[in-house]
CSV table of C-alpha atoms in Angstrom, one decimal:
chain,number,residue,atom,x,y,z
A,869,MET,CA,124.6,48.9,5.4
A,870,GLY,CA,124.8,45.2,6.0
A,871,ARG,CA,123.8,44.1,2.6
A,872,PHE,CA,123.3,46.4,-0.3
A,873,GLN,CA,123.4,46.4,-4.1
A,874,VAL,CA,124.9,49.0,-6.4
A,875,VAL,CA,122.7,49.4,-9.4
A,876,GLY,CA,123.2,51.2,-12.7
A,877,ALA,CA,127.0,51.6,-12.6
A,878,THR,CA,129.4,50.7,-15.5
A,879,VAL,CA,131.7,48.3,-13.8
A,880,VAL,CA,135.4,48.1,-14.6
A,881,ASP,CA,136.5,45.2,-12.5
A,882,GLY,CA,140.2,45.6,-12.5
A,883,SER,CA,141.0,42.4,-14.3
A,884,GLY,CA,141.5,44.2,-17.7
A,885,ARG,CA,138.2,42.9,-19.1
A,886,ASP,CA,135.9,45.4,-20.9
A,887,PRO,CA,133.5,47.4,-18.7
A,888,ALA,CA,130.1,45.9,-18.1
A,889,ASP,CA,126.7,47.1,-16.9
A,890,VAL,CA,126.1,44.7,-13.9
A,891,THR,CA,124.7,44.9,-10.5
A,892,ILE,CA,127.2,44.5,-7.6
A,893,ALA,CA,126.0,43.2,-4.3
A,894,VAL,CA,127.8,43.6,-1.0
A,895,GLU,CA,127.3,41.4,2.1
A,896,ASP,CA,129.3,41.3,5.3
A,897,GLY,CA,132.1,43.4,3.8
A,898,ARG,CA,132.6,41.3,0.7
A,899,ILE,CA,131.3,41.1,-2.9
A,900,ALA,CA,128.4,38.7,-3.0
A,901,GLN,CA,126.2,37.3,-5.7
A,902,PRO,CA,123.3,39.7,-6.7
A,903,GLY,CA,120.0,38.9,-5.1
A,904,ALA,CA,116.6,40.4,-4.4
A,905,SER,CA,117.4,41.5,-0.8
A,906,GLY,CA,119.3,44.5,0.4
A,907,GLU,CA,119.2,48.3,0.0
A,908,ARG,CA,119.8,49.8,-3.4
A,909,LEU,CA,122.6,52.2,-4.0
A,910,GLU,CA,121.6,54.0,-7.2
A,911,ALA,CA,124.7,54.7,-9.4
A,912,ASP,CA,123.3,55.6,-12.8
A,913,GLY,CA,125.9,57.5,-14.9
A,914,LEU,CA,128.8,56.5,-12.6
A,915,THR,CA,131.7,54.2,-13.3
A,916,MET,CA,132.8,51.6,-10.7
A,917,THR,CA,136.4,50.6,-10.3
A,918,PRO,CA,138.1,48.6,-7.6
A,919,GLY,CA,139.5,50.7,-4.7
A,920,LEU,CA,142.8,52.1,-5.9
A,921,ILE,CA,146.2,50.9,-4.4
A,922,ASP,CA,149.2,53.1,-4.1
A,923,ALA,CA,152.3,50.8,-3.9
A,924,HIS,CA,154.6,53.6,-2.9
A,925,ALA,CA,153.2,56.0,-0.3
A,926,HIS,CA,154.9,58.1,2.4
A,927,LEU,CA,152.2,59.0,5.0
A,928,GLY,CA,155.1,59.8,7.5
A,929,LEU,CA,156.4,62.5,5.3
A,930,SER,CA,153.2,64.6,5.3
A,931,SER,CA,154.7,67.7,6.9
A,932,PRO,CA,157.4,70.0,5.3
A,933,ILE,CA,160.3,67.6,5.3
A,934,GLU,CA,163.3,69.7,6.5
A,935,PRO,CA,161.3,71.4,9.3
A,936,GLN,CA,160.0,68.0,10.4
A,937,PHE,CA,163.5,66.4,10.7
A,938,SER,CA,165.1,69.4,12.3
A,939,PHE,CA,162.7,69.4,15.3
A,940,ARG,CA,160.9,72.6,14.2
A,941,LEU,CA,157.5,70.9,14.3
A,942,SER,CA,155.7,69.4,17.3
A,943,ALA,CA,154.6,65.8,17.4
A,944,ALA,CA,151.0,66.9,17.5
A,945,GLU,CA,151.4,68.8,14.1
A,946,ILE,CA,153.2,65.9,12.5
A,947,ALA,CA,150.5,63.5,13.6
A,948,ALA,CA,147.8,65.9,12.3
A,949,ASP,CA,149.5,66.1,8.9
A,950,ILE,CA,149.9,62.3,8.8
A,951,PHE,CA,146.2,61.6,9.5
A,952,ALA,CA,145.1,64.4,7.1
A,953,THR,CA,147.1,62.7,4.3
A,954,ALA,CA,145.6,59.3,5.2
A,955,GLY,CA,142.0,60.7,5.0
A,956,ALA,CA,142.9,62.5,1.8
A,957,ALA,CA,144.1,59.2,0.2
A,958,LEU,CA,140.9,57.5,1.1
A,959,ASP,CA,138.9,60.4,-0.4
A,960,ALA,CA,140.9,60.1,-3.6
A,961,GLY,CA,139.7,56.5,-4.0
A,962,PHE,CA,142.7,54.8,-2.5
A,963,THR,CA,141.5,52.1,-0.2
A,964,THR,CA,144.9,50.5,0.3
A,965,VAL,CA,148.5,51.9,0.4
A,966,ARG,CA,151.9,50.3,0.8
A,967,ASP,CA,153.9,52.8,2.9
A,968,THR,CA,157.5,52.5,1.8
A,969,GLY,CA,159.0,54.4,4.7
A,970,GLY,CA,158.4,56.9,7.4
A,971,ILE,CA,155.6,55.8,9.7
A,972,ASP,CA,155.7,53.7,12.8
A,973,GLY,CA,153.3,50.7,13.4
A,974,GLY,CA,151.2,53.0,15.7
A,975,VAL,CA,149.8,54.8,12.6
A,976,VAL,CA,148.9,51.6,11.0
A,977,THR,CA,147.1,50.4,14.2
A,978,ALA,CA,145.2,53.7,14.7
A,979,ILE,CA,143.9,53.6,11.2
A,980,ALA,CA,143.1,49.9,11.3
A,981,LYS,CA,141.1,50.4,14.6
A,982,GLY,CA,139.0,53.2,12.8
A,983,LYS,CA,140.3,55.9,15.2
A,984,VAL,CA,141.2,58.0,12.1
A,985,ARG,CA,140.1,57.8,8.6
A,986,GLY,CA,142.5,56.2,6.1
A,987,PRO,CA,143.2,53.4,3.8
A,988,ARG,CA,144.3,49.9,4.7
A,989,VAL,CA,148.1,50.3,5.3
A,990,LEU,CA,151.0,47.9,4.8
A,991,SER,CA,154.2,49.4,6.1
A,992,CYS,CA,158.0,48.7,6.1
A,993,GLY,CA,158.4,51.0,9.1
A,994,PRO,CA,161.6,52.9,8.7
A,995,VAL,CA,163.7,52.6,5.5
A,996,GLN,CA,167.0,50.8,5.9
A,997,CYS,CA,169.9,53.0,4.7
A,998,GLN,CA,173.6,52.8,4.8
A,999,THR,CA,175.3,55.3,7.0
A,1000,GLY,CA,174.8,58.7,5.4
A,1001,GLY,CA,172.9,57.3,2.4
A,1002,HIS,CA,169.7,58.1,0.9
A,1003,GLY,CA,167.0,58.5,3.6
A,1004,TYR,CA,169.4,60.4,6.0
A,1005,TYR,CA,168.3,64.0,6.6
A,1006,GLY,CA,170.4,64.9,9.7
A,1007,ALA,CA,172.5,68.0,9.7
A,1008,GLU,CA,176.0,67.5,8.4
A,1009,TRP,CA,177.4,68.3,12.0
A,1010,GLU,CA,175.2,65.8,13.6
A,1011,PRO,CA,176.8,62.5,14.6
A,1012,THR,CA,175.1,59.6,12.9
A,1013,GLU,CA,174.2,57.8,16.2
A,1014,LEU,CA,171.9,60.8,17.1
A,1015,TRP,CA,169.7,60.3,14.0
A,1016,SER,CA,167.4,57.7,15.8
A,1017,SER,CA,166.4,60.5,18.2
A,1018,HIS,CA,164.5,62.1,15.3
A,1019,HIS,CA,162.1,59.1,15.6
A,1020,ILE,CA,158.8,59.6,17.4
A,1021,PRO,CA,157.8,56.2,18.7
A,1022,GLY,CA,154.4,55.2,17.7
A,1023,LEU,CA,154.1,57.8,14.9
A,1024,CYS,CA,157.1,58.3,12.6
A,1025,ALA,CA,160.6,57.0,12.0
A,1026,LEU,CA,162.0,57.7,8.5
A,1027,SER,CA,165.1,55.6,8.4
A,1028,MET,CA,167.6,53.5,10.3
A,1029,GLN,CA,171.4,53.7,9.5
A,1030,SER,CA,173.6,50.7,9.1
A,1031,GLY,CA,177.4,50.7,8.7
A,1032,ASN,CA,177.7,47.0,8.0
A,1033,ALA,CA,175.9,43.8,7.6
A,1034,ASN,CA,175.6,43.0,11.4
A,1035,GLU,CA,174.1,46.5,12.1
A,1036,LEU,CA,171.6,46.0,9.1
A,1037,ARG,CA,170.6,42.7,10.6
A,1038,GLY,CA,169.9,44.3,13.9
A,1039,ASN,CA,168.0,47.1,12.4
A,1040,VAL,CA,165.8,45.0,10.2
A,1041,ARG,CA,164.9,42.9,13.2
A,1042,GLU,CA,163.9,46.0,15.0
A,1043,ALA,CA,161.8,47.1,12.1
A,1044,PHE,CA,159.9,43.9,12.2
A,1045,ARG,CA,159.6,44.2,16.0
A,1046,ARG,CA,157.9,47.5,15.4
A,1047,GLY,CA,155.4,45.9,13.1
A,1048,ALA,CA,156.9,46.1,9.6
A,1049,SER,CA,155.3,43.7,7.1
A,1050,PHE,CA,158.0,43.9,4.5
A,1051,LEU,CA,161.4,45.7,4.2
A,1052,LYS,CA,162.7,48.5,2.1
A,1053,LEU,CA,166.4,49.3,1.5
A,1054,CYS,CA,168.0,52.2,-0.4
A,1055,VAL,CA,170.6,50.7,-2.7
A,1056,THR,CA,171.4,53.8,-4.8
A,1057,GLY,CA,171.5,57.5,-4.2
A,1058,GLY,CA,168.2,59.5,-4.6
A,1059,VAL,CA,166.6,62.6,-6.1
A,1060,VAL,CA,165.6,63.9,-2.6
A,1061,SER,CA,169.1,63.4,-1.0
A,1062,ALA,CA,171.6,65.7,0.6
A,1063,HIS,CA,174.6,63.3,0.7
A,1064,ASP,CA,174.7,61.3,-2.5
A,1065,GLN,CA,174.2,61.2,-6.3
A,1066,LEU,CA,171.8,59.1,-8.4
A,1067,THR,CA,174.8,57.3,-9.8
A,1068,ASP,CA,176.0,56.1,-6.3
A,1069,THR,CA,175.4,52.6,-5.2
A,1070,GLN,CA,174.7,51.8,-1.6
A,1071,PHE,CA,174.9,48.5,0.4
A,1072,THR,CA,176.8,45.6,-1.0
A,1073,VAL,CA,175.2,42.4,-2.5
A,1074,GLU,CA,176.2,40.6,0.8
A,1075,GLU,CA,174.6,43.3,2.9
A,1076,ILE,CA,171.3,43.4,0.9
A,1077,ALA,CA,171.2,39.5,1.2
A,1078,VAL,CA,171.1,39.8,5.0
A,1079,ALA,CA,167.8,41.8,4.7
A,1080,VAL,CA,166.5,39.3,2.2
A,1081,GLN,CA,167.4,36.4,4.6
A,1082,GLU,CA,165.6,38.1,7.5
A,1083,ALA,CA,162.5,38.8,5.4
A,1084,ALA,CA,162.3,35.2,4.1
A,1085,ALA,CA,162.5,34.0,7.7
A,1086,ARG,CA,159.2,35.9,8.2
A,1087,ASN,CA,157.6,34.8,4.9
A,1088,THR,CA,157.9,38.3,3.4
A,1089,TYR,CA,160.1,40.2,1.0
A,1090,VAL,CA,162.4,43.1,0.4
A,1091,THR,CA,161.9,46.0,-2.0
A,1092,VAL,CA,164.5,48.5,-2.9
A,1093,HIS,CA,164.8,52.2,-3.8
A,1094,ALA,CA,167.0,52.1,-6.9
A,1095,HIS,CA,167.7,54.5,-9.8
A,1096,ASN,CA,170.8,53.1,-11.5
A,1097,ASN,CA,171.4,49.6,-13.0
A,1098,GLU,CA,174.4,48.6,-10.9
A,1099,GLY,CA,172.3,49.1,-7.7
A,1100,ILE,CA,169.4,47.2,-9.3
A,1101,ARG,CA,171.6,44.3,-10.3
A,1102,ASN,CA,173.1,44.1,-6.8
A,1103,ALA,CA,169.7,44.0,-5.3
A,1104,VAL,CA,168.4,41.4,-7.8
A,1105,GLU,CA,171.5,39.2,-7.2
A,1106,ALA,CA,170.8,39.4,-3.5
A,1107,GLY,CA,167.3,38.1,-3.9
A,1108,VAL,CA,165.0,41.2,-3.6
A,1109,ARG,CA,161.4,40.9,-5.0
A,1110,CYS,CA,160.7,44.5,-6.1
A,1111,VAL,CA,162.4,47.6,-7.3
A,1112,GLU,CA,161.1,51.1,-6.7
A,1113,HIS,CA,161.7,53.9,-9.3
A,1114,GLY,CA,164.1,52.1,-11.8
A,1115,THR,CA,164.8,55.4,-13.5
A,1116,ASP,CA,167.7,54.3,-15.7
A,1117,LEU,CA,166.6,50.7,-16.2
A,1118,ASP,CA,168.3,49.2,-19.3
A,1119,GLU,CA,167.5,46.1,-21.4
A,1120,PRO,CA,170.1,43.7,-19.8
A,1121,THR,CA,169.0,44.7,-16.3
A,1122,ALA,CA,165.4,44.3,-17.2
A,1123,ALA,CA,166.0,40.9,-18.6
A,1124,LEU,CA,167.7,40.0,-15.3
A,1125,MET,CA,164.7,41.2,-13.4
A,1126,ALA,CA,162.4,39.2,-15.6
A,1127,ALA,CA,164.4,36.0,-15.2
A,1128,ARG,CA,164.3,36.4,-11.4
A,1129,GLY,CA,160.6,37.4,-11.3
A,1130,VAL,CA,161.4,40.9,-9.9
A,1131,THR,CA,158.7,43.6,-10.0
A,1132,LEU,CA,159.1,47.2,-10.9
A,1133,VAL,CA,157.1,50.1,-9.4
A,1134,PRO,CA,157.8,53.4,-11.3
A,1135,THR,CA,156.9,56.7,-9.6
A,1136,PHE,CA,155.9,59.6,-11.9
A,1137,ALA,CA,153.7,61.8,-9.7
A,1138,VAL,CA,156.5,62.7,-7.3
A,1139,VAL,CA,158.6,63.9,-10.2
A,1140,GLU,CA,155.8,66.2,-11.4
A,1141,GLN,CA,155.4,67.4,-7.8
A,1142,LEU,CA,159.0,68.3,-7.4
A,1143,LEU,CA,159.2,70.0,-10.8
A,1144,ARG,CA,156.0,72.0,-10.0
A,1145,ASP,CA,156.8,73.0,-6.4
A,1146,SER,CA,159.9,71.5,-4.8
A,1147,ALA,CA,159.8,74.3,-2.0
A,1148,GLY,CA,156.2,73.2,-1.2
A,1149,THR,CA,157.5,69.9,0.0
A,1150,GLY,CA,159.8,71.6,2.6
A,1151,LEU,CA,163.0,70.8,0.7
A,1152,ASN,CA,165.7,73.1,-0.6
A,1153,GLU,CA,165.0,74.4,-4.1
A,1154,SER,CA,168.3,72.8,-5.3
A,1155,ILE,CA,166.4,69.5,-5.4
A,1156,ARG,CA,164.6,70.7,-8.5
A,1157,ASP,CA,167.8,70.5,-10.5
A,1158,ARG,CA,168.3,66.9,-9.5
A,1159,VAL,CA,164.8,66.1,-10.9
A,1160,LEU,CA,165.4,67.4,-14.4
A,1161,GLY,CA,165.5,64.6,-17.0
A,1162,VAL,CA,164.2,62.0,-14.5
A,1163,ARG,CA,160.7,62.0,-15.9
A,1164,GLU,CA,161.9,61.3,-19.4
A,1165,ARG,CA,164.3,58.6,-18.3
A,1166,MET,CA,161.6,56.9,-16.2
A,1167,ALA,CA,159.3,56.9,-19.1
A,1168,GLU,CA,162.0,55.1,-21.2
A,1169,ALA,CA,162.5,52.7,-18.3
A,1170,LEU,CA,158.8,51.9,-18.4
A,1171,ALA,CA,159.0,51.0,-22.1
A,1172,VAL,CA,162.0,48.8,-21.5
A,1173,ALA,CA,160.2,47.0,-18.5
A,1174,LYS,CA,157.2,46.4,-20.6
A,1175,GLU,CA,159.1,45.0,-23.5
A,1176,ALA,CA,160.9,42.7,-21.0
A,1177,GLY,CA,157.6,41.4,-19.8
A,1178,LEU,CA,158.1,42.6,-16.2
A,1179,ARG,CA,155.2,42.9,-13.8
A,1180,ILE,CA,154.8,46.6,-13.4
A,1181,GLY,CA,152.9,48.2,-10.4
A,1182,LEU,CA,152.1,51.8,-9.7
A,1183,GLY,CA,153.2,54.2,-7.0
A,1184,SER,CA,152.9,58.0,-6.4
A,1185,ASP,CA,155.8,58.5,-4.0
A,1186,LEU,CA,154.2,61.9,-3.0
A,1187,ILE,CA,156.0,63.6,-0.2
A,1188,GLY,CA,155.4,66.6,2.0
A,1189,PRO,CA,152.1,68.4,2.6
A,1190,GLY,CA,150.9,68.4,-0.9
A,1191,GLN,CA,149.6,64.9,-1.2
A,1192,ASP,CA,146.1,65.7,-2.3
A,1193,ARG,CA,146.5,64.6,-6.0
A,1194,ARG,CA,147.5,60.9,-5.5
A,1195,GLY,CA,145.4,59.8,-8.5
A,1196,GLU,CA,147.7,61.9,-10.7
A,1197,GLU,CA,149.9,58.8,-11.0
A,1198,LEU,CA,147.2,57.0,-13.0
A,1199,ARG,CA,146.8,60.0,-15.2
A,1200,LEU,CA,150.5,60.2,-15.9
A,1201,ARG,CA,150.7,56.4,-16.6
A,1202,ALA,CA,147.7,56.6,-18.8
A,1203,GLU,CA,149.6,59.0,-21.0
A,1204,LEU,CA,152.4,56.4,-21.5
A,1205,GLU,CA,150.2,53.3,-21.9
A,1206,THR,CA,146.4,52.8,-22.0
A,1207,PRO,CA,144.1,54.1,-19.2
A,1208,MET,CA,143.0,50.4,-18.7
A,1209,GLU,CA,146.6,49.3,-18.2
A,1210,ALA,CA,147.2,52.1,-15.7
A,1211,LEU,CA,144.1,51.1,-13.8
A,1212,VAL,CA,145.0,47.4,-13.8
A,1213,ALA,CA,148.5,48.4,-12.5
A,1214,ALA,CA,146.8,50.3,-9.7
A,1215,THR,CA,144.4,47.5,-8.7
A,1216,LYS,CA,145.0,43.9,-9.7
A,1217,THR,CA,148.8,44.1,-10.2
A,1218,ASN,CA,149.4,46.2,-7.0
A,1219,ALA,CA,147.3,43.8,-5.0
A,1220,GLU,CA,149.6,41.0,-6.2
A,1221,ILE,CA,152.8,43.0,-5.3
A,1222,LEU,CA,151.3,43.6,-1.8
A,1223,GLY,CA,150.5,40.0,-1.2
A,1224,LEU,CA,146.8,40.8,-1.1
A,1225,SER,CA,145.8,39.0,-4.4
A,1226,GLY,CA,142.5,37.2,-3.8
A,1227,GLU,CA,141.4,39.9,-1.2
A,1228,VAL,CA,141.5,43.2,-3.0
A,1229,GLY,CA,142.3,44.7,-6.5
A,1230,VAL,CA,139.5,43.1,-8.5
A,1231,ILE,CA,135.7,43.3,-8.1
A,1232,ALA,CA,134.6,39.7,-7.9
A,1233,PRO,CA,132.6,37.5,-5.6
A,1234,GLY,CA,134.3,36.7,-2.3
A,1235,ARG,CA,136.8,39.6,-2.5
A,1236,GLN,CA,136.6,42.5,0.0
A,1237,ALA,CA,134.1,45.1,-1.2
A,1238,ASP,CA,136.6,47.9,-1.9
A,1239,PHE,CA,135.4,50.1,-4.8
A,1240,VAL,CA,135.0,53.6,-6.0
A,1241,LEU,CA,132.2,55.2,-8.0
A,1242,TRP,CA,133.6,57.8,-10.3
A,1243,ASN,CA,131.8,60.9,-11.7
A,1244,GLY,CA,132.2,59.9,-15.4
A,1245,ASN,CA,134.4,57.3,-17.0
A,1246,PRO,CA,138.1,57.6,-16.1
A,1247,LEU,CA,139.0,55.2,-19.0
A,1248,ASP,CA,137.7,57.9,-21.3
A,1249,ASN,CA,139.1,60.7,-19.3
A,1250,PRO,CA,142.0,59.7,-17.0
A,1251,GLN,CA,142.1,63.3,-15.7
A,1252,LEU,CA,139.2,62.2,-13.5
A,1253,PHE,CA,141.6,60.2,-11.3
A,1254,SER,CA,143.6,63.4,-10.4
A,1255,ASP,CA,140.8,65.2,-8.6
A,1256,ARG,CA,139.5,63.4,-5.5
A,1257,ASP,CA,136.1,65.2,-5.9
A,1258,ASN,CA,135.5,62.9,-8.8
A,1259,ALA,CA,135.5,59.9,-6.5
A,1260,VAL,CA,131.8,60.3,-5.6
A,1261,VAL,CA,131.4,57.2,-3.4
A,1262,VAL,CA,134.2,55.2,-1.8
A,1263,VAL,CA,133.6,51.8,-0.2
A,1264,GLN,CA,136.1,50.0,1.9
A,1265,ALA,CA,135.5,46.5,3.2
A,1266,GLY,CA,131.8,47.1,2.6
A,1267,ARG,CA,131.6,50.3,4.5
A,1268,ILE,CA,130.7,53.5,2.7
A,1269,VAL,CA,133.5,55.8,3.8
A,1270,LYS,CA,132.8,58.7,1.4
A,1271,ASP,CA,129.6,59.7,-0.2
A,1272,LEU,CA,129.2,62.9,-2.3
A,1273,ARG,CA,125.9,61.9,-4.0
C-alpha cells in the first residue's frame, strides 16, 4: 500500500495527549496529512498507538541459556530461536527494540534487509564485562581467554571480558567494528549470574570512563547494567547516559542522576518471568532465590526516580525461549503508574533514549509510520498489551507487517 488512510480508530499518539478520533494517513512510509486519495483501512472499534519500543531486549538469548553457552545447541537452532523471537516481538506490537547484549551485527542486518521478520534493531553487540563479572557464563574450569570461542560470528556474542582499561578500550573498539551503535557495560553483579552478587561493583570509574570516551568519539553513548547505588554512582561519575534496572536506587543517587541528565530503564517483566519459570529460561533453579525481593525494590526505585524527575524508559529484559509476552512490561508498569504513563515510556520516551526522537515514538506528520491497532483500548485495560493476539494490525515504516482483521 503506497498511500492509505486509517479510518475509525481511536488514536493515542504517544505524546501523552488524550485519545482522539482522527483519520491517520500514510504515504511513502511516513505519517502524512489526511487527504481524499488512498485506500481506506477500516479500524472501527480499534485503538491506535505508536509502535511500541523495548529499550532492553536480548534477541541473542532466545535459546535455553546454559545449553546455548555450553555448546549443546547448533548454530542453526540458535539462529532459528533468535529469528522466531524477532518475529514474535513484531507481532506483539514492538516495531523497534534496543538490544542490550547478545546479538552480532549480522542479525541486525538480516532483519533490516527484510530477510526475516523483526523490529528495527539498535544493538550494542556483546556486553562489556570485567573478567568473570556479570555476563560471563563459561564453566568455572574454563580459562577466560576461551570465552570468545562461544561467539558465533554474524549471529551471537553475549559478552567480552576485560581485565583492565586497555583491554576494555580494545574490546569496545571491536564491538563498534562489528556494528554496535552504543555500548553497554556491567558495573554491578546481576540476578542471572554465577560468579557475583547484586551488591558487587564491577569496573572502576576510570575504566568506565574509557568506554564513555570511545562512545563519545563516535557520537554515541554508554548504558550500564547496575543494581546497587555504588555501581550507579561510579557509572554516572564516569559520564554514562543511561542506567538499566536500578533495583536499589536511593534518593541521593537519583538526585545525582537527575543533575547529570542520566536516564533510568527499569525492567519488571524479566523478574516476573524468572519468578514464574526460571527453569524455562535454561538457567539453574537457584536463580529464583536471587530474584526474590527484586520486584518490590525495583518498584520502590521507580517511585524514587519519578520523585527525582528522572527520564524513565521501559524495557522487558526477557531472556531464554519464553519471550512471547513482551507487552507484559507495559501491564506491570501500568500497575505502578498510569497506563498512559507506561505507554509514553514505551513510545515517546524510549524513542528519545534510543536517539530516534523525531523518527518514531509519536504518531505525527513526518514521523515514520510505525503504529499498532489494538483490539480494545489498552488504556482502559492494560492487560491487552500482554497478549500479542490483541495487536490486530502492526504497521512498520508504512508497511503492514501483521493483519488479523
